[in-house]
Short mmCIF file of C-alpha atoms and ligand atoms in Angstrom, two decimals:
data_model
loop_
_atom_site.label_atom_id
_atom_site.label_comp_id
_atom_site.label_asym_id
_atom_site.label_seq_id
_atom_site.Cartn_x
_atom_site.Cartn_y
_atom_site.Cartn_z
CA MET A 276 0.01 0.01 -0.03
CA LYS A 277 1.15 3.47 -0.91
CA THR A 278 1.61 5.47 2.25
CA THR A 279 1.22 9.21 2.39
CA ASP A 280 2.18 11.42 5.23
CA PHE A 281 -0.66 13.83 5.88
CA SER A 282 0.59 14.94 9.13
CA SER A 283 1.58 18.37 7.93
CA SER A 284 -1.81 18.96 6.31
CA SER A 285 -3.83 21.58 8.00
CA SER A 286 -7.09 20.41 6.42
CA SER A 287 -9.17 18.18 8.59
CA ASP A 288 -10.69 16.43 5.64
CA ARG A 289 -7.15 15.24 4.73
CA ARG A 290 -6.50 14.10 8.17
CA ILE A 291 -9.75 12.09 8.25
CA GLY A 292 -8.80 10.67 4.86
CA ALA A 293 -5.50 9.45 6.19
CA LEU A 294 -7.16 7.94 9.15
CA LEU A 295 -9.71 6.04 6.98
CA ARG A 296 -6.94 4.74 4.78
CA HIS A 297 -5.15 3.52 7.83
CA LEU A 298 -8.22 1.85 9.29
CA THR A 299 -9.21 0.19 6.03
CA ALA A 300 -5.79 -0.94 4.90
CA GLY A 301 -5.83 -2.24 1.36
CA SER A 302 -9.16 -0.47 0.68
CA ASP A 303 -9.90 1.02 -2.68
CA SER A 304 -11.48 4.31 -3.38
CA ASP A 305 -14.98 2.79 -3.67
CA HIS A 306 -14.74 1.80 -0.09
CA LEU A 307 -13.70 5.34 0.94
CA SER A 308 -16.33 7.04 -0.99
CA SER A 309 -19.07 4.93 0.72
CA VAL A 310 -17.80 6.31 4.02
CA TYR A 311 -17.53 9.94 2.69
CA ALA A 312 -20.81 10.11 1.06
CA SER A 313 -23.97 11.38 2.69
CA PRO A 314 -26.81 8.75 2.94
CA THR A 315 -28.61 10.34 -0.07
CA SER A 316 -25.71 10.94 -2.40
CA GLY A 317 -23.99 8.99 -5.15
CA VAL A 318 -25.79 6.33 -7.21
CA THR A 319 -28.93 6.75 -5.22
CA GLY A 320 -29.41 10.09 -6.88
CA GLY A 321 -28.98 12.82 -4.14
CA SER A 322 -26.77 15.77 -4.65
CA VAL A 323 -23.59 16.58 -2.79
CA PHE A 324 -25.04 20.17 -2.76
CA ALA A 325 -28.32 19.03 -1.21
CA HIS A 326 -27.34 20.88 2.00
CA LEU A 327 -27.31 24.24 0.28
CA VAL A 328 -30.00 26.73 1.26
CA GLN A 329 -31.45 29.05 -1.36
CA ALA A 330 -29.49 32.31 -1.30
CA PRO A 331 -31.51 35.52 -1.28
CA GLU A 332 -31.58 37.59 -4.48
CA ASP A 333 -29.26 40.66 -4.66
CA PRO A 334 -31.00 43.66 -3.12
CA ILE A 335 -30.58 45.66 -6.31
CA LEU A 336 -30.30 43.30 -9.21
CA GLY A 337 -33.02 41.01 -7.60
CA VAL A 338 -35.46 43.93 -8.09
CA THR A 339 -35.13 43.45 -11.88
CA VAL A 340 -35.66 39.62 -11.43
CA ALA A 341 -38.89 40.26 -9.66
CA TYR A 342 -39.88 42.97 -12.19
CA ASN A 343 -39.31 40.52 -15.15
CA LYS A 344 -41.68 38.07 -13.55
CA ASP A 345 -44.54 40.59 -13.26
CA PRO A 346 -46.98 40.33 -16.18
CA SER A 347 -48.64 43.74 -15.41
CA PRO A 348 -48.61 46.18 -18.37
CA VAL A 349 -48.10 49.17 -16.08
CA LYS A 350 -45.18 47.77 -14.26
CA LEU A 351 -42.18 50.08 -13.72
CA ASN A 352 -38.66 49.24 -12.86
CA LEU A 353 -36.93 51.96 -10.78
CA GLY A 354 -34.56 49.52 -9.03
CA VAL A 355 -31.28 49.24 -10.81
CA GLY A 356 -29.61 52.47 -11.94
CA ALA A 357 -29.93 52.09 -15.70
CA TYR A 358 -30.81 54.93 -17.99
CA ARG A 359 -34.02 54.70 -19.97
CA THR A 360 -35.30 56.99 -22.73
CA GLU A 361 -38.56 58.86 -22.64
CA GLU A 362 -40.00 55.82 -24.25
CA GLY A 363 -38.74 53.68 -21.33
CA LYS A 364 -36.08 51.89 -23.59
CA PRO A 365 -32.47 51.25 -22.77
CA LEU A 366 -30.23 53.61 -24.69
CA VAL A 367 -27.04 52.85 -26.81
CA LEU A 368 -25.40 56.20 -27.37
CA ASN A 369 -24.94 57.38 -30.92
CA VAL A 370 -21.22 57.88 -30.36
CA VAL A 371 -20.98 54.34 -29.13
CA ARG A 372 -22.63 53.00 -32.31
CA LYS A 373 -20.20 55.17 -34.40
CA ALA A 374 -17.13 53.88 -32.48
CA GLU A 375 -18.30 50.32 -32.83
CA GLN A 376 -18.62 50.77 -36.56
CA GLN A 377 -15.22 52.17 -36.79
CA LEU A 378 -13.87 49.10 -34.90
CA ILE A 379 -15.73 46.70 -37.13
CA ASN A 380 -14.53 48.37 -40.34
CA ASP A 381 -10.83 48.15 -39.14
CA ARG A 382 -9.72 44.92 -40.57
CA THR A 383 -6.35 45.20 -38.85
CA ARG A 384 -7.93 44.68 -35.48
CA ILE A 385 -7.23 41.33 -33.83
CA LYS A 386 -8.46 39.49 -30.88
CA GLU A 387 -5.19 38.62 -29.09
CA TYR A 388 -5.14 38.84 -25.31
CA LEU A 389 -4.61 42.33 -23.99
CA PRO A 390 -1.75 42.78 -21.44
CA ILE A 391 -2.64 42.15 -17.78
CA VAL A 392 -3.21 45.93 -17.29
CA GLY A 393 -5.58 46.12 -20.26
CA LEU A 394 -5.63 48.52 -23.21
CA VAL A 395 -2.84 51.00 -22.62
CA GLU A 396 -4.31 53.86 -24.72
CA PHE A 397 -7.62 53.39 -22.85
CA ASN A 398 -5.77 53.64 -19.50
CA LYS A 399 -3.98 56.88 -20.41
CA LEU A 400 -7.19 58.41 -21.71
CA SER A 401 -9.14 57.39 -18.71
CA ALA A 402 -6.68 58.92 -16.30
CA LYS A 403 -6.81 62.19 -18.35
CA LEU A 404 -10.61 62.12 -18.26
CA ILE A 405 -10.89 61.83 -14.47
CA LEU A 406 -7.87 63.80 -13.44
CA GLY A 407 -7.89 66.50 -16.14
CA ALA A 408 -5.50 66.98 -19.00
CA ASP A 409 -3.34 69.37 -17.03
CA SER A 410 -3.09 67.08 -13.94
CA PRO A 411 0.30 67.30 -12.14
CA ALA A 412 0.14 63.53 -11.46
CA ILE A 413 -0.09 62.80 -15.19
CA ARG A 414 2.59 65.34 -16.11
CA GLU A 415 4.98 63.83 -13.59
CA ASN A 416 4.09 60.31 -14.64
CA ARG A 417 3.36 59.24 -11.04
CA ILE A 418 0.10 57.50 -11.67
CA THR A 419 -0.67 53.97 -12.73
CA THR A 420 -3.90 53.12 -14.41
CA VAL A 421 -5.21 49.62 -15.13
CA GLU A 422 -8.20 48.61 -17.08
CA CYS A 423 -10.70 46.66 -14.90
CA LEU A 424 -14.06 45.05 -15.09
CA SER A 425 -16.16 48.15 -14.71
CA GLY A 426 -16.42 50.03 -11.47
CA THR A 427 -17.00 46.92 -9.35
CA GLY A 428 -13.89 45.21 -10.74
CA SER A 429 -11.84 48.41 -10.19
CA LEU A 430 -12.92 48.61 -6.58
CA ARG A 431 -12.23 44.92 -6.01
CA VAL A 432 -8.70 45.12 -7.47
CA GLY A 433 -7.98 48.33 -5.53
CA GLY A 434 -9.31 46.65 -2.42
CA GLU A 435 -7.11 43.58 -2.80
CA PHE A 436 -4.03 45.62 -3.68
CA LEU A 437 -4.62 47.72 -0.37
CA ALA A 438 -5.20 44.57 1.70
CA LYS A 439 -1.91 43.10 0.44
CA HIS A 440 0.29 46.14 0.49
CA TYR A 441 -1.09 48.96 2.64
CA HIS A 442 -0.30 49.24 6.26
CA GLN A 443 -3.92 49.96 7.35
CA LYS A 444 -6.53 47.30 6.65
CA THR A 445 -9.60 49.25 7.61
CA ILE A 446 -11.84 50.96 5.06
CA TYR A 447 -14.46 53.46 6.07
CA ILE A 448 -17.59 53.56 3.89
CA THR A 449 -20.46 56.03 4.03
CA GLN A 450 -23.60 55.25 6.04
CA PRO A 451 -25.62 54.33 3.96
CA THR A 452 -23.77 53.29 0.70
CA TRP A 453 -24.12 51.17 -2.37
CA GLY A 454 -24.99 47.78 -1.10
CA ASN A 455 -22.11 46.11 -2.89
CA HIS A 456 -19.37 48.14 -1.21
CA PRO A 457 -19.17 46.27 2.08
CA LYS A 458 -19.14 42.89 0.31
CA ILE A 459 -16.45 43.90 -2.20
CA PHE A 460 -14.03 45.23 0.48
CA THR A 461 -14.73 42.42 2.96
CA LEU A 462 -13.97 39.79 0.31
CA ALA A 463 -10.94 41.81 -0.81
CA GLY A 464 -9.51 41.26 2.69
CA LEU A 465 -10.18 44.66 4.26
CA THR A 466 -12.15 45.39 7.50
CA VAL A 467 -15.16 47.57 6.77
CA LYS A 468 -16.38 50.30 9.04
CA THR A 469 -18.80 53.16 8.39
CA TYR A 470 -18.79 56.90 8.85
CA ARG A 471 -21.85 59.06 9.26
CA TYR A 472 -22.92 60.60 6.02
CA TYR A 473 -26.67 61.06 5.66
CA ASP A 474 -29.12 62.76 7.92
CA PRO A 475 -32.65 61.27 7.52
CA ALA A 476 -34.10 64.29 9.43
CA THR A 477 -32.93 66.84 6.83
CA ARG A 478 -32.54 64.32 3.93
CA GLY A 479 -29.23 66.00 3.52
CA LEU A 480 -25.56 65.61 4.53
CA ASN A 481 -24.65 64.97 8.15
CA PHE A 482 -21.54 66.96 7.71
CA GLN A 483 -20.79 67.30 11.44
CA GLY A 484 -21.13 63.59 11.91
CA LEU A 485 -18.88 62.91 8.86
CA LEU A 486 -16.20 65.19 10.26
CA GLU A 487 -16.31 63.64 13.75
CA ASP A 488 -16.11 60.03 12.42
CA LEU A 489 -13.32 60.72 10.03
CA GLY A 490 -11.58 62.73 12.75
CA ALA A 491 -11.88 59.74 15.03
CA ALA A 492 -10.63 57.13 12.49
CA PRO A 493 -7.22 55.73 13.15
CA ALA A 494 -4.44 57.53 11.23
CA GLY A 495 -3.84 56.02 7.79
CA SER A 496 -7.29 54.40 7.48
CA ILE A 497 -8.71 54.10 4.00
CA VAL A 498 -11.85 56.15 3.29
CA LEU A 499 -14.17 55.33 0.47
CA LEU A 500 -15.49 58.62 -1.15
CA HIS A 501 -18.33 58.74 -3.70
CA ALA A 502 -16.78 61.20 -6.25
CA CYS A 503 -20.24 62.59 -7.13
CA ALA A 504 -23.92 61.58 -7.20
CA HIS A 505 -23.73 59.64 -3.94
CA ASN A 506 -25.58 56.30 -4.18
CA PRO A 507 -28.16 55.84 -2.76
CA THR A 508 -28.79 59.30 -1.20
CA GLY A 509 -28.20 61.63 -4.07
CA VAL A 510 -26.51 63.96 -1.47
CA ASP A 511 -23.06 65.29 -2.21
CA PRO A 512 -20.84 67.64 -0.12
CA THR A 513 -20.42 71.10 -1.50
CA ILE A 514 -16.97 72.15 -2.83
CA GLN A 515 -16.27 73.99 0.33
CA GLN A 516 -17.18 70.92 2.45
CA TRP A 517 -14.98 68.75 0.11
CA GLU A 518 -12.09 71.16 0.87
CA GLN A 519 -12.71 70.60 4.61
CA ILE A 520 -12.85 66.86 4.18
CA ARG A 521 -9.61 67.03 2.17
CA GLN A 522 -7.81 69.02 4.80
CA LEU A 523 -8.98 66.70 7.61
CA MET A 524 -8.03 63.55 5.64
CA ARG A 525 -4.60 64.80 4.72
CA SER A 526 -3.85 66.02 8.18
CA LYS A 527 -4.61 62.57 9.53
CA GLY A 528 -2.99 60.61 6.67
CA LEU A 529 -6.28 59.02 5.75
CA MET A 530 -6.07 57.26 2.32
CA PRO A 531 -8.78 58.45 -0.16
CA PHE A 532 -10.35 55.76 -2.38
CA PHE A 533 -12.68 57.41 -4.76
CA ASP A 534 -15.53 55.48 -6.39
CA SER A 535 -16.45 57.44 -9.57
CA ALA A 536 -19.42 55.60 -11.10
CA TYR A 537 -21.27 58.66 -12.29
CA GLN A 538 -18.90 61.18 -13.72
CA GLY A 539 -21.04 63.53 -15.86
CA PHE A 540 -24.32 62.30 -14.48
CA ALA A 541 -24.53 64.57 -11.52
CA SER A 542 -24.05 67.99 -13.11
CA GLY A 543 -23.96 67.07 -16.79
CA SER A 544 -20.29 68.14 -16.92
CA LEU A 545 -17.40 65.73 -16.79
CA ASP A 546 -15.07 68.27 -15.29
CA THR A 547 -17.42 69.55 -12.61
CA ASP A 548 -18.17 66.04 -11.45
CA ALA A 549 -14.45 65.22 -11.27
CA LYS A 550 -13.64 68.29 -9.09
CA PRO A 551 -13.46 66.59 -5.72
CA ILE A 552 -10.94 64.08 -7.03
CA ARG A 553 -8.80 66.73 -8.69
CA MET A 554 -8.69 68.66 -5.42
CA PHE A 555 -7.13 65.64 -3.71
CA VAL A 556 -4.66 65.14 -6.58
CA ALA A 557 -3.70 68.77 -6.76
CA ASP A 558 -2.33 68.72 -3.15
CA GLY A 559 0.37 66.15 -4.23
CA GLY A 560 -0.97 63.39 -2.00
CA GLU A 561 -1.76 59.85 -2.90
CA CYS A 562 -5.14 58.35 -3.68
CA LEU A 563 -6.95 55.56 -5.54
CA VAL A 564 -9.80 56.10 -8.07
CA ALA A 565 -12.16 53.56 -9.47
CA GLN A 566 -13.83 54.70 -12.67
CA SER A 567 -16.79 53.14 -14.44
CA TYR A 568 -18.16 53.75 -18.05
CA ALA A 569 -21.37 51.82 -17.32
CA LYS A 570 -23.49 54.88 -16.82
CA ASN A 571 -21.79 57.88 -18.46
CA MET A 572 -21.16 55.98 -21.69
CA GLY A 573 -24.05 53.55 -21.36
CA LEU A 574 -21.57 50.62 -21.54
CA TYR A 575 -23.15 48.61 -18.71
CA GLY A 576 -22.84 45.16 -19.89
CA GLU A 577 -19.46 45.76 -21.65
CA ARG A 578 -17.92 46.05 -18.10
CA VAL A 579 -15.45 48.80 -18.78
CA GLY A 580 -13.69 50.63 -15.96
CA ALA A 581 -10.30 51.66 -14.69
CA LEU A 582 -8.41 51.77 -11.43
CA SER A 583 -5.91 54.56 -11.08
CA ILE A 584 -3.44 54.87 -8.26
CA VAL A 585 -1.81 58.24 -7.84
CA CYS A 586 1.64 57.99 -6.16
CA LYS A 587 4.26 60.40 -4.96
CA SER A 588 6.83 59.47 -7.67
CA ALA A 589 7.00 57.76 -11.05
CA ASP A 590 9.36 55.18 -9.49
CA VAL A 591 6.79 54.07 -6.85
CA ALA A 592 3.93 54.15 -9.50
CA GLY A 593 5.96 51.65 -11.56
CA ARG A 594 6.29 49.32 -8.67
CA VAL A 595 2.58 49.69 -7.74
CA GLU A 596 1.70 48.69 -11.21
CA SER A 597 3.87 45.64 -11.11
CA GLN A 598 2.06 44.58 -7.89
CA LEU A 599 -1.42 45.25 -9.40
CA LYS A 600 -0.57 42.85 -12.13
CA LEU A 601 0.00 40.09 -9.50
CA VAL A 602 -3.52 40.84 -8.16
CA ILE A 603 -5.12 40.76 -11.57
CA ARG A 604 -3.52 37.80 -13.19
CA PRO A 605 -4.88 35.11 -10.89
CA MET A 606 -8.26 36.88 -10.71
CA TYR A 607 -9.17 37.13 -14.40
CA SER A 608 -5.78 37.10 -16.20
CA SER A 609 -6.50 40.17 -18.41
CA PRO A 610 -9.56 42.40 -19.09
CA PRO A 611 -11.76 42.34 -22.31
CA ILE A 612 -10.93 44.34 -25.45
CA HIS A 613 -14.17 45.45 -26.94
CA GLY A 614 -15.62 47.95 -24.36
CA ALA A 615 -12.23 49.57 -23.68
CA SER A 616 -11.71 49.90 -27.42
CA ILE A 617 -15.03 51.80 -27.81
CA VAL A 618 -13.96 54.14 -25.03
CA ALA A 619 -10.55 54.73 -26.58
CA VAL A 620 -12.00 55.58 -29.93
CA ILE A 621 -14.40 58.15 -28.44
CA LEU A 622 -11.90 59.69 -26.00
CA ARG A 623 -9.07 60.10 -28.64
CA ASP A 624 -11.33 61.70 -31.31
CA LYS A 625 -12.16 65.40 -30.64
CA ASN A 626 -15.48 65.25 -32.54
CA LEU A 627 -16.66 62.06 -30.99
CA PHE A 628 -15.62 63.22 -27.59
CA ASN A 629 -17.67 66.42 -28.07
CA GLU A 630 -20.64 64.44 -29.34
CA TRP A 631 -20.35 62.21 -26.21
CA THR A 632 -20.49 65.21 -23.85
CA LEU A 633 -23.67 66.38 -25.55
CA GLU A 634 -25.36 63.02 -25.30
CA LEU A 635 -24.23 62.71 -21.69
CA LYS A 636 -25.60 66.23 -20.84
CA ALA A 637 -28.92 65.22 -22.49
CA MET A 638 -29.17 62.14 -20.21
CA ALA A 639 -28.28 64.23 -17.14
CA ASP A 640 -30.78 66.93 -18.17
CA ARG A 641 -33.57 64.35 -18.69
CA ILE A 642 -32.97 63.07 -15.18
CA ILE A 643 -33.11 66.61 -13.78
CA SER A 644 -36.32 67.17 -15.62
CA MET A 645 -37.81 63.87 -14.21
CA ARG A 646 -37.02 65.25 -10.64
CA LYS A 647 -38.95 68.42 -11.43
CA GLN A 648 -41.85 66.58 -12.93
CA LEU A 649 -42.24 64.19 -9.99
CA PHE A 650 -41.98 67.03 -7.52
CA GLU A 651 -44.64 68.93 -9.36
CA ALA A 652 -46.86 65.91 -9.59
CA LEU A 653 -46.71 65.40 -5.88
CA ARG A 654 -47.39 69.02 -5.29
CA THR A 655 -50.43 68.92 -7.57
CA ARG A 656 -51.78 65.94 -5.71
CA GLY A 657 -51.29 67.74 -2.36
CA THR A 658 -49.23 64.83 -1.12
CA PRO A 659 -48.44 65.36 2.58
CA GLY A 660 -44.80 65.95 3.46
CA ASP A 661 -41.84 67.96 2.16
CA TRP A 662 -40.77 66.46 -1.15
CA SER A 663 -38.20 69.18 -1.98
CA HIS A 664 -35.33 66.61 -1.56
CA ILE A 665 -36.47 65.23 -4.94
CA ILE A 666 -35.25 68.26 -6.75
CA LYS A 667 -32.36 68.91 -4.25
CA GLN A 668 -30.67 65.55 -4.56
CA ILE A 669 -28.56 64.93 -7.56
CA GLY A 670 -27.51 62.04 -9.96
CA MET A 671 -29.37 58.92 -10.78
CA PHE A 672 -31.26 58.34 -7.56
CA THR A 673 -33.72 59.87 -5.23
CA PHE A 674 -33.66 58.65 -1.62
CA THR A 675 -37.37 59.06 -1.03
CA GLY A 676 -37.57 58.36 2.65
CA LEU A 677 -40.19 55.71 2.00
CA ASN A 678 -39.87 52.71 4.34
CA PRO A 679 -39.70 49.04 3.28
CA ALA A 680 -43.40 48.53 4.07
CA GLN A 681 -44.28 51.46 1.89
CA VAL A 682 -42.08 50.17 -0.92
CA SER A 683 -43.70 46.77 -0.65
CA PHE A 684 -47.11 48.29 -0.89
CA MET A 685 -46.15 50.23 -3.98
CA THR A 686 -44.83 47.10 -5.65
CA LYS A 687 -47.91 44.98 -4.79
CA GLU A 688 -50.56 47.54 -5.59
CA TYR A 689 -48.92 49.63 -8.31
CA HIS A 690 -46.31 47.24 -9.82
CA ILE A 691 -43.59 49.75 -9.06
CA TYR A 692 -40.24 48.13 -8.38
CA MET A 693 -37.53 49.84 -6.29
CA THR A 694 -35.01 48.91 -3.71
CA SER A 695 -36.54 48.32 -0.18
CA ASP A 696 -34.45 51.36 1.29
CA GLY A 697 -36.85 53.67 -0.70
CA ARG A 698 -34.41 54.58 -3.45
CA ILE A 699 -35.77 55.19 -6.81
CA SER A 700 -33.81 55.38 -10.05
CA MET A 701 -34.84 58.72 -11.66
CA ALA A 702 -33.23 57.56 -14.85
CA GLY A 703 -35.87 54.84 -15.18
CA LEU A 704 -38.72 57.36 -15.13
CA SER A 705 -40.40 59.14 -18.02
CA SER A 706 -42.99 61.88 -18.56
CA LYS A 707 -45.54 59.10 -19.16
CA THR A 708 -44.70 57.13 -15.98
CA VAL A 709 -44.35 60.07 -13.58
CA PRO A 710 -48.11 60.33 -12.82
CA HIS A 711 -48.33 56.56 -12.05
CA LEU A 712 -45.35 56.92 -9.60
CA ALA A 713 -46.89 60.08 -8.05
CA ASP A 714 -50.21 58.29 -7.63
CA ALA A 715 -48.47 55.42 -5.86
CA ILE A 716 -46.45 57.69 -3.56
CA HIS A 717 -49.55 59.70 -2.81
CA ALA A 718 -51.60 56.58 -2.02
CA VAL A 719 -48.90 55.12 0.26
CA VAL A 720 -48.35 58.19 2.34
CA THR A 721 -51.87 59.02 2.77
CA LYS A 722 -52.70 55.42 3.68
CA ALA A 723 -50.24 55.18 6.62
CA VAL A 724 -49.13 51.62 5.79
N1 LIG B 938 -20.14 52.20 -7.48
C1 LIG B 938 -21.34 52.70 -7.19
C2 LIG B 938 -21.51 53.75 -6.23
C3 LIG B 938 -22.43 52.21 -7.98
O1 LIG B 938 -23.66 52.78 -7.72
C4 LIG B 938 -22.26 51.19 -8.94
C5 LIG B 938 -23.45 50.63 -9.68
C6 LIG B 938 -20.96 50.73 -9.09
C7 LIG B 938 -19.91 51.21 -8.37
C8 LIG B 938 -20.63 49.60 -10.11
O2 LIG B 938 -20.99 49.72 -11.30
P1 LIG B 938 -20.36 48.90 -12.48
O3 LIG B 938 -19.53 47.83 -11.87
O4 LIG B 938 -21.50 48.52 -13.34
O5 LIG B 938 -19.47 49.91 -13.17
N2 LIG B 938 -24.67 50.71 -9.07
C9 LIG B 938 -25.89 50.39 -9.73
C10 LIG B 938 -25.85 48.92 -10.40
C11 LIG B 938 -26.11 51.28 -10.95
C12 LIG B 938 -25.50 47.86 -9.42
O6 LIG B 938 -25.98 47.81 -8.24
O7 LIG B 938 -24.78 46.96 -9.88
C13 LIG B 938 -27.05 50.46 -8.84
O8 LIG B 938 -28.21 50.37 -9.27
O9 LIG B 938 -26.81 50.79 -7.62
#
């Protein structure tokens, strides 16, 4: 009999295996499997996964699953943040169609693997887009940018890099935040804590609480900042407040990690929405930025994004990049070509770029107009309560203040789908559907569910 020394194995399964072999000397693997198998498994037809419980749907993407099952003709999906036209249809931007046509017409294009860091031109152009063409970090070549799988992938790669190489393992995220943030960073190997951000009483920023919590965070802690259009609250600090946040964070050596999922969607201007990030870069300090092209270029399913790490010197940036490659290679090896190529075509061409900014502004303006229409519709109905936050909040979402019971009533009675925290995606509304939503909100708040 072949003897194997399992004594150094840390796995209890392996130790049990060794013990069984010992007890059943001369046994074959059939004998072992009969001991290992659960009573219902194997040839009798049961599954080795039979013990699994049904996992809950994702709190955001699960809303779409429920919506898709609803046969009602008046159903409305205001769950996931996905832009819809006035006709309620998903939108592929005209510039994206043009860029794709260019790519298809170019017979020299090939499908070889990209490098681990992705499409190099895309990376350069993405850094320029978020930091500004005149950024000192770009001029001094002390930034590394890697293409990642949209915003989520960029956050995850950045999180794992920090967990491996940064001395502080705690990341502070806003209370509340996008539901995926805590999961991404926990799985990346960081410890997640929250800082106060939103004040339900004013439906605005709890600036005092924010300053207190960041002021009390241990020196060097990582702080996740929503660059603009905070999800889910739609509440952003003013530029003066950003400056105070910057000063506090720099004085304590807190590490800024920006999540920029909505550049251009808050104000309609790419430069205005990138301002908070540029303030942190202008002071010469280090930071991380996760960028997504899902919303602002409508490339949701193409999964295009970038992670940039701004360093103190070109030398450090080069070593950071070498380590990022070690994070990426075993995760997904290298990123996809198509989406990043679309972005590169648009960002490199002056005319296409200008056309994009116009289409982006049109999307942002339509969302702003939905805010006004919904606010007016509630006013016309005399709906009790102050609904001015609908027009004050910015970006894709309104944090209505409706509670889970009220949301559930609206789904059941009005076929309106939204996340249970009362967030609605304004981008999913149209002039035609505003009255239906206003009727539902009016009904639910006057009913005292
Ligand atoms: N960061 C924030 C703050 C987000 O809101 C989202 C997407 C992402 C990152 C990730 O987007 P990406 O990976 O597609 O680039 N939030 C959406 C979608 C729009 C989602 O939950 O996946 C939302 O409805 O909240």
